[in-house]
Structures are given as C-alpha cells and as structure tokens.
Short mmCIF file of C-alpha atoms (C1' of nucleotides) in Angstrom, two decimals:
data_model
loop_
_atom_site.label_atom_id
_atom_site.label_comp_id
_atom_site.label_asym_id
_atom_site.label_seq_id
_atom_site.Cartn_x
_atom_site.Cartn_y
_atom_site.Cartn_z
CA MET A 1 0.00 0.00 0.00
CA LYS A 2 1.25 3.44 -0.91
CA GLY A 3 -0.69 4.94 1.98
CA GLU A 4 1.20 2.82 4.47
CA ARG A 5 4.55 3.79 2.96
CA THR A 6 3.62 7.45 3.18
CA ARG A 7 2.52 6.98 6.76
CA GLN A 8 5.83 5.35 7.65
CA SER A 9 7.85 8.13 6.04
CA ILE A 10 5.77 10.70 7.91
CA LEU A 11 6.42 8.90 11.19
CA GLU A 12 10.16 8.55 10.60
CA ARG A 13 10.44 12.27 10.06
CA ALA A 14 8.11 12.97 12.98
CA VAL A 15 10.27 10.89 15.32
CA ASP A 16 13.43 12.66 14.19
CA ILE A 17 11.88 16.09 14.73
CA ALA A 18 10.47 15.09 18.12
CA SER A 19 13.86 13.83 19.30
CA LEU A 20 15.22 17.32 18.63
CA GLU A 21 12.32 19.62 19.53
CA GLY A 22 10.00 17.51 21.62
CA LEU A 23 6.65 15.84 20.94
CA GLU A 24 4.84 19.14 21.50
CA GLY A 25 7.32 21.09 19.41
CA LEU A 26 6.41 18.72 16.60
CA THR A 27 3.73 20.65 14.69
CA ILE A 28 1.60 19.46 11.82
CA GLY A 29 2.45 22.44 9.63
CA ARG A 30 6.19 22.06 10.08
CA LEU A 31 6.08 18.35 9.43
CA ALA A 32 3.99 18.88 6.27
CA LYS A 33 6.35 21.52 4.94
CA GLU A 34 9.41 19.31 5.47
CA LEU A 35 7.66 16.47 3.71
CA GLN A 36 6.37 18.82 0.99
CA MET A 37 2.81 17.82 1.76
CA SER A 38 -0.26 19.81 2.65
CA LYS A 39 -1.22 19.86 6.32
CA SER A 40 -4.56 18.22 5.63
CA GLY A 41 -3.00 15.59 3.37
CA LEU A 42 -0.63 14.62 6.15
CA PHE A 43 -3.38 14.82 8.69
CA ALA A 44 -5.53 12.35 6.76
CA HIS A 45 -3.24 9.61 8.13
CA PHE A 46 -3.95 10.50 11.74
CA GLY A 47 -7.10 11.43 13.58
CA SER A 48 -5.54 14.10 15.77
CA LYS A 49 -2.24 15.52 16.91
CA GLU A 50 -2.38 13.17 19.90
CA ASP A 51 -2.73 10.18 17.56
CA LEU A 52 0.29 11.38 15.61
CA GLN A 53 2.26 11.64 18.86
CA LEU A 54 1.21 8.14 19.91
CA ALA A 55 2.14 6.73 16.50
CA ALA A 56 5.51 8.49 16.69
CA ILE A 57 6.17 6.92 20.10
CA GLU A 58 5.39 3.46 18.73
CA SER A 59 7.56 4.12 15.68
CA ALA A 60 10.43 5.24 17.92
CA ARG A 61 9.97 2.15 20.11
CA VAL A 62 10.25 -0.14 17.09
CA ARG A 63 13.34 1.72 15.88
CA PHE A 64 14.94 1.44 19.33
CA VAL A 65 14.24 -2.28 19.62
CA ASP A 66 15.52 -2.96 16.09
CA GLU A 67 18.64 -0.84 16.38
CA VAL A 68 19.66 -1.27 20.02
CA LEU A 69 17.97 -4.00 22.01
CA ARG A 70 17.52 -6.80 19.48
CA PRO A 71 21.13 -6.87 18.25
CA ALA A 72 22.40 -6.92 21.83
CA LEU A 73 20.12 -9.85 22.69
CA GLY A 74 22.24 -11.91 20.31
CA ALA A 75 25.08 -11.93 22.85
CA PRO A 76 25.46 -14.98 25.13
CA ARG A 77 23.02 -15.04 28.05
CA GLY A 78 24.25 -13.62 31.35
CA TYR A 79 27.01 -11.09 31.91
CA PRO A 80 28.01 -10.81 28.22
CA ARG A 81 24.45 -10.02 27.13
CA LEU A 82 24.01 -7.49 29.95
CA MET A 83 27.21 -5.68 28.96
CA ALA A 84 26.19 -5.89 25.28
CA ILE A 85 22.92 -4.12 26.08
CA CYS A 86 24.75 -1.40 28.01
CA ARG A 87 27.33 -0.87 25.27
CA ALA A 88 24.60 -0.87 22.63
CA TRP A 89 22.79 1.87 24.53
CA LEU A 90 25.89 4.03 24.89
CA ASN A 91 26.66 3.54 21.22
CA TYR A 92 23.16 4.42 20.16
CA VAL A 93 23.34 8.04 21.31
CA GLY A 94 26.55 8.86 19.49
CA ARG A 95 25.55 6.84 16.43
CA GLY A 96 22.61 9.16 15.79
CA VAL A 97 19.83 6.57 15.76
CA PHE A 98 17.73 9.62 16.65
CA PRO A 99 19.24 12.96 15.64
CA GLY A 100 18.46 14.62 18.99
CA GLY A 101 19.82 11.88 21.24
CA CYS A 102 17.60 9.42 23.04
CA PHE A 103 13.98 9.99 21.95
CA PHE A 104 12.66 8.38 25.14
CA ALA A 105 14.82 10.38 27.52
CA ALA A 106 13.58 13.59 25.87
CA ALA A 107 9.96 12.41 25.84
CA SER A 108 10.12 11.21 29.46
CA PHE A 109 11.28 14.56 30.78
CA GLU A 110 8.93 16.47 28.48
CA PHE A 111 5.78 14.66 29.57
CA ASP A 112 6.45 13.72 33.17
CA GLY A 113 4.52 16.78 34.34
CA ARG A 114 1.48 16.31 32.08
CA PRO A 115 -1.46 13.93 32.25
CA GLY A 116 -2.91 12.03 29.30
CA ALA A 117 -2.49 9.24 26.78
CA VAL A 118 0.87 10.46 25.45
CA ARG A 119 2.41 10.48 28.89
CA ASP A 120 0.96 7.01 29.56
CA ALA A 121 2.41 5.66 26.30
CA ILE A 122 5.87 7.05 27.15
CA ALA A 123 5.66 5.60 30.66
CA SER A 124 4.64 2.24 29.23
CA ALA A 125 7.54 2.20 26.75
CA MET A 126 9.98 3.10 29.53
CA ASP A 127 8.53 0.38 31.75
CA GLN A 128 9.16 -2.15 29.01
CA TRP A 129 12.74 -0.96 28.70
CA VAL A 130 13.47 -1.00 32.41
CA ILE A 131 11.90 -4.46 32.67
CA ALA A 132 14.16 -5.63 29.83
CA LEU A 133 17.16 -4.30 31.75
CA GLU A 134 16.00 -6.02 34.93
CA LYS A 135 15.62 -9.26 33.05
CA ALA A 136 19.15 -9.03 31.68
CA VAL A 137 20.48 -8.48 35.22
CA ARG A 138 18.36 -11.34 36.59
CA LEU A 139 19.59 -13.73 33.89
CA ALA A 140 23.20 -12.76 34.64
CA LYS A 141 22.51 -13.56 38.28
CA GLU A 142 20.83 -16.87 37.45
CA GLU A 143 23.75 -17.81 35.21
CA GLY A 144 25.97 -17.36 38.24
CA HIS A 145 27.78 -14.38 36.71
CA LEU A 146 26.58 -11.89 39.32
CA ASP A 147 26.45 -12.01 43.11
CA PRO A 148 23.24 -13.84 44.16
CA ARG A 149 22.37 -10.90 46.44
CA THR A 150 22.12 -8.60 43.40
CA ASP A 151 18.81 -6.70 43.24
CA PRO A 152 17.89 -6.56 39.52
CA ALA A 153 15.50 -3.62 39.95
CA GLN A 154 18.16 -1.61 41.79
CA ILE A 155 20.81 -2.29 39.15
CA ALA A 156 18.38 -1.56 36.31
CA PHE A 157 17.61 1.76 38.01
CA GLU A 158 21.31 2.60 38.25
CA LEU A 159 22.09 1.60 34.66
CA ASN A 160 19.18 3.59 33.31
CA ALA A 161 20.27 6.62 35.35
CA LEU A 162 23.78 6.39 33.88
CA PHE A 163 22.31 6.22 30.38
CA PHE A 164 20.36 9.40 31.05
CA GLY A 165 23.48 11.00 32.46
CA ALA A 166 25.42 10.09 29.32
CA ASN A 167 22.66 11.47 27.09
CA PHE A 168 22.55 14.71 29.09
CA ALA A 169 26.28 15.32 29.06
CA SER A 170 26.69 14.45 25.40
CA GLN A 171 23.61 16.31 24.11
CA LEU A 172 23.49 19.48 26.24
CA ARG A 173 27.11 19.85 27.25
CA ASN A 174 28.65 18.33 24.13
CA ASP A 175 30.98 16.52 26.49
CA PRO A 176 33.01 14.07 24.41
CA SER A 177 33.91 12.09 27.55
CA ALA A 178 30.25 11.50 28.49
CA ILE A 179 30.06 8.07 26.91
CA ARG A 180 33.40 6.98 28.36
CA ARG A 181 32.39 8.18 31.83
CA ALA A 182 29.13 6.25 31.72
CA GLU A 183 30.88 3.17 30.36
CA LYS A 184 33.47 3.37 33.12
CA ALA A 185 30.81 3.74 35.80
CA ILE A 186 28.84 0.80 34.42
CA GLU A 187 31.87 -1.46 34.10
CA GLN A 188 32.95 -0.67 37.64
CA ARG A 189 29.45 -1.18 39.06
CA LEU A 190 28.88 -4.51 37.32
CA GLU A 191 32.42 -5.67 38.07
CA SER A 192 31.71 -5.08 41.78
CA LEU A 193 28.87 -7.60 41.52
CA ARG A 194 30.67 -10.09 39.31
CA VAL A 195 31.31 -13.68 40.33
CA LYS A 196 34.57 -14.64 38.73
CA ARG A 197 34.78 -18.41 39.18
CA SER A 198 32.10 -20.42 37.41
CA ARG A 199 29.78 -22.45 39.61
CA THR A 200 29.06 -26.17 39.17
CA ARG A 201 25.37 -25.44 38.59
CA PRO A 202 25.06 -22.01 37.05
CA HIS A 203 21.26 -21.97 37.14
CA VAL A 204 20.80 -21.25 40.85
CA ARG A 205 17.03 -21.22 40.90
CA ARG A 206 13.88 -20.87 38.89
CA LYS A 207 10.83 -18.90 39.88
CA THR A 208 8.64 -21.05 42.13
CA ALA A 209 5.47 -19.02 41.57
CA MET B 1 9.34 49.07 44.04
CA LYS B 2 5.96 47.61 43.15
CA GLY B 3 7.20 46.79 39.67
CA GLU B 4 9.95 44.59 40.98
CA ARG B 5 7.55 42.71 43.25
CA THR B 6 5.21 42.09 40.33
CA ARG B 7 8.10 40.88 38.22
CA GLN B 8 9.20 38.43 40.91
CA SER B 9 5.70 37.00 41.32
CA ILE B 10 5.44 36.57 37.53
CA LEU B 11 8.75 34.73 37.49
CA GLU B 12 7.85 32.45 40.37
CA ARG B 13 4.73 31.34 38.57
CA ALA B 14 6.57 31.08 35.26
CA VAL B 15 9.15 28.77 36.83
CA ASP B 16 6.45 26.56 38.35
CA ILE B 17 4.61 26.27 35.04
CA ALA B 18 7.84 25.59 33.13
CA SER B 19 8.80 22.80 35.55
CA LEU B 20 5.53 21.07 34.65
CA GLU B 21 5.04 21.92 30.98
CA GLY B 22 8.42 23.07 29.75
CA LEU B 23 9.89 26.45 28.90
CA GLU B 24 8.19 26.42 25.49
CA GLY B 25 4.88 25.22 26.93
CA LEU B 26 5.03 28.33 29.07
CA THR B 27 2.93 30.86 27.09
CA ILE B 28 2.38 34.53 27.80
CA GLY B 29 -1.40 34.20 27.59
CA ARG B 30 -1.59 31.30 30.00
CA LEU B 31 0.78 32.92 32.46
CA ALA B 32 -1.21 36.18 32.34
CA LYS B 33 -4.48 34.33 32.91
CA GLU B 34 -3.16 32.48 35.95
CA LEU B 35 -1.86 35.75 37.41
CA GLN B 36 -5.11 37.57 36.54
CA MET B 37 -3.17 40.12 34.53
CA SER B 38 -3.43 41.25 30.96
CA LYS B 39 -0.91 39.82 28.57
CA SER B 40 0.44 43.24 27.74
CA GLY B 41 0.71 44.21 31.40
CA LEU B 42 2.75 41.10 32.02
CA PHE B 43 4.72 41.62 28.87
CA ALA B 44 5.79 45.13 29.92
CA HIS B 45 8.23 43.42 32.32
CA PHE B 46 10.00 41.49 29.57
CA GLY B 47 11.09 42.42 26.11
CA SER B 48 10.25 39.11 24.50
CA LYS B 49 9.33 35.53 25.26
CA GLU B 50 13.01 34.62 25.12
CA ASP B 51 13.78 37.26 27.75
CA LEU B 52 11.03 35.79 29.91
CA GLN B 53 12.52 32.32 29.51
CA LEU B 54 16.00 33.58 30.40
CA ALA B 55 14.64 35.41 33.46
CA ALA B 56 12.77 32.25 34.50
CA ILE B 57 15.98 30.22 34.30
CA GLU B 58 17.80 32.73 36.48
CA SER B 59 14.91 32.76 38.96
CA ALA B 60 14.92 28.95 39.10
CA ARG B 61 18.68 28.98 39.63
CA VAL B 62 18.35 31.33 42.60
CA ARG B 63 15.55 29.19 44.06
CA PHE B 64 17.67 26.05 43.65
CA VAL B 65 20.71 27.59 45.28
CA ASP B 66 18.64 29.02 48.17
CA GLU B 67 16.61 25.87 48.81
CA VAL B 68 19.06 23.09 48.01
CA LEU B 69 22.70 24.01 47.62
CA ARG B 70 23.20 26.77 50.18
CA PRO B 71 21.69 24.91 53.16
CA ALA B 72 23.80 21.84 52.35
CA LEU B 73 26.94 23.94 52.21
CA GLY B 74 26.45 24.50 55.95
CA ALA B 75 27.52 20.90 56.62
CA PRO B 76 31.16 20.27 57.64
CA ARG B 77 33.59 20.30 54.75
CA GLY B 78 34.45 16.95 53.17
CA TYR B 79 32.39 13.78 53.19
CA PRO B 80 29.59 15.20 55.39
CA ARG B 81 29.06 18.16 53.08
CA LEU B 82 29.13 15.97 49.99
CA MET B 83 26.50 13.64 51.44
CA ALA B 84 24.47 16.66 52.60
CA ILE B 85 24.39 17.98 49.03
CA CYS B 86 23.29 14.60 47.70
CA ARG B 87 20.58 14.19 50.34
CA ALA B 88 19.43 17.77 49.78
CA TRP B 89 19.05 17.04 46.09
CA LEU B 90 17.06 13.87 46.65
CA ASN B 91 14.86 15.66 49.16
CA TYR B 92 14.28 18.56 46.83
CA VAL B 93 12.35 16.57 44.24
CA GLY B 94 9.88 15.04 46.69
CA ARG B 95 9.58 18.28 48.69
CA GLY B 96 8.10 20.07 45.68
CA VAL B 97 10.57 22.94 45.42
CA PHE B 98 9.36 22.93 41.81
CA PRO B 99 5.95 21.35 41.28
CA GLY B 100 7.06 19.37 38.21
CA GLY B 101 10.25 17.93 39.69
CA CYS B 102 13.68 19.27 38.86
CA PHE B 103 13.32 22.36 36.68
CA PHE B 104 16.82 21.94 35.30
CA ALA B 105 16.46 18.29 34.38
CA ALA B 106 13.30 19.14 32.44
CA ALA B 107 14.90 22.18 30.81
CA SER B 108 18.08 20.29 29.93
CA PHE B 109 16.25 17.55 28.06
CA GLU B 110 13.85 20.04 26.47
CA PHE B 111 16.53 22.29 25.00
CA ASP B 112 19.42 19.93 24.32
CA GLY B 113 18.34 19.67 20.68
CA ARG B 114 17.84 23.41 20.04
CA PRO B 115 20.29 26.22 19.48
CA GLY B 116 20.06 29.67 21.03
CA ALA B 117 20.38 31.79 24.12
CA VAL B 118 17.93 29.73 26.21
CA ARG B 119 19.84 26.54 25.62
CA ASP B 120 23.10 28.32 26.43
CA ALA B 121 21.68 29.64 29.71
CA ILE B 122 20.51 26.16 30.74
CA ALA B 123 23.87 24.67 29.82
CA SER B 124 25.62 27.37 31.85
CA ALA B 125 23.44 26.75 34.92
CA MET B 126 24.07 23.01 34.67
CA ASP B 127 27.80 23.62 34.31
CA GLN B 128 27.75 25.63 37.54
CA TRP B 129 25.92 22.81 39.29
CA VAL B 130 28.21 20.05 38.06
CA ILE B 131 31.22 22.17 38.99
CA ALA B 132 29.77 22.62 42.50
CA LEU B 133 29.41 18.84 42.75
CA GLU B 134 32.97 18.34 41.54
CA LYS B 135 34.20 20.81 44.13
CA ALA B 136 32.40 18.98 46.92
CA VAL B 137 34.02 15.72 45.83
CA ARG B 138 37.43 17.37 45.55
CA LEU B 139 37.16 18.87 49.03
CA ALA B 140 36.18 15.46 50.46
CA LYS B 141 39.28 14.04 48.80
CA GLU B 142 41.49 16.87 50.08
CA GLU B 143 40.13 16.39 53.60
CA GLY B 144 41.32 12.81 53.36
CA HIS B 145 37.78 11.42 53.46
CA LEU B 146 37.90 9.91 49.98
CA ASP B 147 40.49 7.78 48.21
CA PRO B 148 43.17 10.09 46.75
CA ARG B 149 42.71 8.39 43.36
CA THR B 150 39.10 9.63 43.20
CA ASP B 151 38.30 11.53 39.97
CA PRO B 152 35.96 14.39 41.01
CA ALA B 153 34.59 14.90 37.47
CA GLN B 154 33.78 11.20 37.16
CA ILE B 155 32.00 11.08 40.52
CA ALA B 156 30.12 14.31 39.81
CA PHE B 157 28.97 12.77 36.53
CA GLU B 158 27.74 9.65 38.31
CA LEU B 159 25.97 11.55 41.10
CA ASN B 160 24.25 13.85 38.62
CA ALA B 161 23.14 10.83 36.59
CA LEU B 162 21.63 9.22 39.68
CA PHE B 163 19.79 12.46 40.45
CA PHE B 164 18.30 12.44 36.96
CA GLY B 165 17.39 8.78 37.38
CA ALA B 166 15.61 9.56 40.65
CA ASN B 167 13.74 12.46 39.05
CA PHE B 168 12.71 10.27 36.11
CA ALA B 169 11.46 7.37 38.20
CA SER B 170 9.62 9.56 40.69
CA GLN B 171 8.07 11.97 38.15
CA LEU B 172 7.19 9.75 35.21
CA ARG B 173 6.80 6.36 36.85
CA ASN B 174 5.55 7.63 40.23
CA ASP B 175 7.90 5.09 41.74
CA PRO B 176 7.93 5.66 45.51
CA SER B 177 11.22 3.76 45.80
CA ALA B 178 13.02 6.05 43.34
CA ILE B 179 14.55 8.28 46.00
CA ARG B 180 15.58 5.33 48.15
CA ARG B 181 17.18 3.59 45.17
CA ALA B 182 19.19 6.68 44.27
CA GLU B 183 20.19 7.22 47.89
CA LYS B 184 21.30 3.61 48.17
CA ALA B 185 23.33 3.81 44.96
CA ILE B 186 24.98 7.04 46.08
CA GLU B 187 25.79 5.77 49.57
CA GLN B 188 27.30 2.61 48.15
CA ARG B 189 29.33 4.46 45.53
CA LEU B 190 30.74 7.02 47.97
CA GLU B 191 31.32 4.35 50.62
CA SER B 192 33.46 2.46 48.09
CA LEU B 193 35.72 5.51 47.87
CA ARG B 194 35.73 6.35 51.56
CA VAL B 195 38.87 6.44 53.66
CA LYS B 196 37.83 5.26 57.11
CA ARG B 197 40.81 6.04 59.34
CA SER B 198 41.66 9.71 59.69
CA ARG B 199 45.10 10.72 58.47
CA THR B 200 47.62 12.68 60.51
CA ARG B 201 47.47 15.47 57.97
CA PRO B 202 44.04 15.46 56.39
CA HIS B 203 44.90 18.17 53.87
CA VAL B 204 46.90 16.02 51.49
CA ARG B 205 47.76 18.73 49.02
CA ARG B 206 46.88 22.14 47.73
CA LYS B 207 46.77 23.19 44.12
CA THR B 208 50.28 24.15 43.09
CA ALA B 209 49.14 26.33 40.18
"C1'" DC C 1 8.40 62.88 31.68
"C1'" DC C 2 7.84 58.06 34.48
"C1'" DT C 3 5.70 53.16 35.98
"C1'" DA C 4 2.49 49.79 35.42
"C1'" DC C 5 -0.90 48.29 33.45
"C1'" DC C 6 -5.56 48.04 30.16
"C1'" DG C 7 -8.56 46.57 26.02
"C1'" DA C 8 -7.85 45.72 21.49
"C1'" DT C 9 -5.56 44.25 17.70
"C1'" DC C 10 -1.14 43.21 14.70
"C1'" DG C 11 0.61 39.25 11.37
"C1'" DG C 12 0.84 34.28 11.53
"C1'" DT C 13 -0.06 29.61 12.79
"C1'" DA C 14 -2.16 26.00 15.68
"C1'" DG C 15 -5.29 21.76 15.30
"C1'" DG C 16 -9.08 20.35 12.76
"C1'" DC D 1 -3.87 13.61 -0.92
"C1'" DC D 2 -5.79 18.72 -2.33
"C1'" DT D 3 -7.82 23.81 -1.61
"C1'" DA D 4 -10.22 26.42 1.22
"C1'" DC D 5 -11.41 27.58 5.18
"C1'" DC D 6 -13.04 27.77 10.85
"C1'" DG D 7 -12.33 29.27 15.91
"C1'" DA D 8 -8.59 29.96 18.98
"C1'" DT D 9 -4.58 31.21 20.33
"C1'" DC D 10 0.40 32.34 19.43
"C1'" DG D 11 4.07 36.21 20.52
"C1'" DG D 12 4.12 40.89 20.38
"C1'" DT D 13 2.62 45.98 20.03
"C1'" DA D 14 -0.65 49.87 19.04
"C1'" DG D 15 -2.81 54.13 21.45
"C1'" DG D 16 -4.61 55.86 25.85
#
DNA sequence: CCTACCGATCGGTAGG
DNA sequence: CCTACCGATCGGTAGG
C-alpha cells in the first residue's frame, strides 16, 4: 500500500523532529512543509495531533528495539548479554539513531509533568525498557555471573540513570567524555557484583510461583 | 518598588509552570491568565518571550541555590558536606521545590536539541551545578575522606546521573522507591571511595598552580 | 516625563 | 492527498 509507505515516512520524520524539539514542538504544519505535503493531506493519516504523537512513540519504540535492544540480545546469556545491552545503549546516542539523542529520555522529561495518553504511552515504553534491563540483570545472576544478592530492579535503576546522564552530558554539554564516563561507571558497578569463578550449577534457581 | 515585586511573582509562577510543561509550553497568555493580569501588562516586564525564559531560568537557579545548595553547604567540609548535598538534592524533588520535579532536568532535556540563548543559559546553569558537585568531591578528597585516586569529574557525573534517574522514576513512573534507590546507589558508591581512618594530615595537598 | 498596566488588535499559525 | 477555510490562540505591540 502506498498509503502505508507514506505513513511510515511521515512517522520517521516525525520521530526525528520530536527527538530534537519535543513531541509538542512537533507541529503538523512544520512536518507537512518538510515532507512537501499539505497539512490536511498529512493529517488524513492520523485522527488528531495526539494520535500522531502516539504513533511516533510506537515508531520510535520499534526503531529502538531494532537498532539497540535486538542486536544486543544476540550476545550470550548472562554477563556478556548485559554488557552488550549497556554498550549498545551508549553507542546508540553517538551513532545518531535519533538525531536529537535518546527519543525516550527527551519524551520522558517532556511529559512527566502532564497527564494524558501520550504520557501514559511514554511511561509504558519506559517500563518495558526498564523491565528488559531487569531481566538481563536477573539472567546474569541466574547464570551465576553476578552475586546472588544482586537486586535486579536496583541495578536496572542505576544503569538507566547512567544512560540518562550520558545522554545529558553528550547532548546538552557536548561533552566528548560523556560516553566513556558512563561506560566506566557501568563497568565498575557490574564488576563489583561479578562472580569470577564459574559455579558447578550455574542456574541457581527458577521462579517457584 | 511595586514593579519589581510584580516581576518576581510573575517569574515564580513562570518557573512553576515551566517545571511542569516546559519552557516552550510556558505561554504569555496562560501565564497572564493564571496571574489575573493582561498579557500586555505582564509583557511590559519582559522584552520578548526569550527574555522571559531567560529570566525564569535565572529565577529557578536562585531558588535552587537558596533551597538546596546553600543549606547543604552548611555541613562540615568533606564527606559530610558531599552527602548533605546529595541528600538535599534527593529531598528537593519530593519536597516540591518545583511542582514538576527538577526544573533543570526538564529544561536540559527540552533544549538539548535546540540552538540559542535559552539553551546556552541552561547549559551554563548546569555547568555551575556540576562544577559545585565536583568541588564537593574534591574537598572530600582533600580532607582525606575519599580515596586520593578519586576523579571528582567522574563522581560528579555519576551523582548527577543518579539524580536524573531519581527524578525520572519519581516523576514519570511515580515510583515511591526512586529516592531510596538513588540514595542507596549514592551511599554505596561514595562508601566504596571512603577512607575510614583519619590521616595525621588530612589536607593532602593544595593546588600548586 | 515616568511606571504599570488596560482593552484591542497586529501578522501568523495552531489543530481540525 | 488537495484547496479552502473555521475558531482559537500564538508572541508581540498599538494608542490611551
């Protein structure tokens, strides 16, 4: 369908603009002009500005999963996969997957003070991401690569915070050492939890409930 | 002067709105309506919207210093003062110093993709803050409270990242454990650098240049 | 001449 | 996907 191709090209541009200027700064008129379309022609693909924002969030989520998370999930389960996810994230900002840095960091801080469906969609996407991080930590623990006392939710919180810190320093401050600093902090934090010698039975336990 | 009082009350409201809806979401008409003033009456205090935004940033900076940084600087130099700053920051989000969480976190992520004077002012305010954090770490090192190999810029980066992570989790995800998680991460990180026994000469060195 | 506003309106653009 | 529009609101300024 040509309509679907047009819709996808609209959303790709919308996501790029929103990563730079925010989901509210994304206006129909501006988007139409950049795409050399009429406002109403563009708008025929979406019922409202809110629908466009929601579709852009979903489009950004798919791009993030395809470009960052999925490739990293190819690494061996446990510590290597966890580090692969972290390195993939740090790479993703500098690589320009979104031109304005992390779309979701920008969207999270833009909408955390507003109610509504857009905020809920951003919160849901971030929940999925943090849960994916927790899972990677939990698997590393279950593989016997991390200290059994490791709290996956705590470590996921800390990793996510360091990602935000890297995005901030590299986007606002243009600090070329931002990525290295975050990488160093992550390596040191995970190393502090690492179990060096391999256990006889790496799978310590399975969920009982 | 009555004019100055009016200007200050405009800026206080402007800062509160901007912490919730962003510095671009802050509109003259809305601000005037909330203050029960005419737009033009309000506008007489500022030359342009950009001037209003710049004045709001400065007002927010003064509020932050008065409410967060200055009180913490009363703590004894070194490790106690560093921890006081960190605890003051974590307290500041939940205490509602700004109704939408940290004004500067929101502003940083809003403007990191735009050029101009507003972005520059936000970047400058954040530089001052990160430099204050670095100084607190450096003083703790010089007092002999932290490992002499401690890199103040690295630790300031990590602390700031954890603050952003706490703001994110508490504002967007309404996670009641956000502050505790950040506090735990900070305590553990600083504890890992702490020198427990007091030295004979706590002031290890002064800058030679 | 000043300040601190007012009601009304400027040229443009928003979402629809 | 278009032209042709709407009610409203945008940042900003007129005269009084």
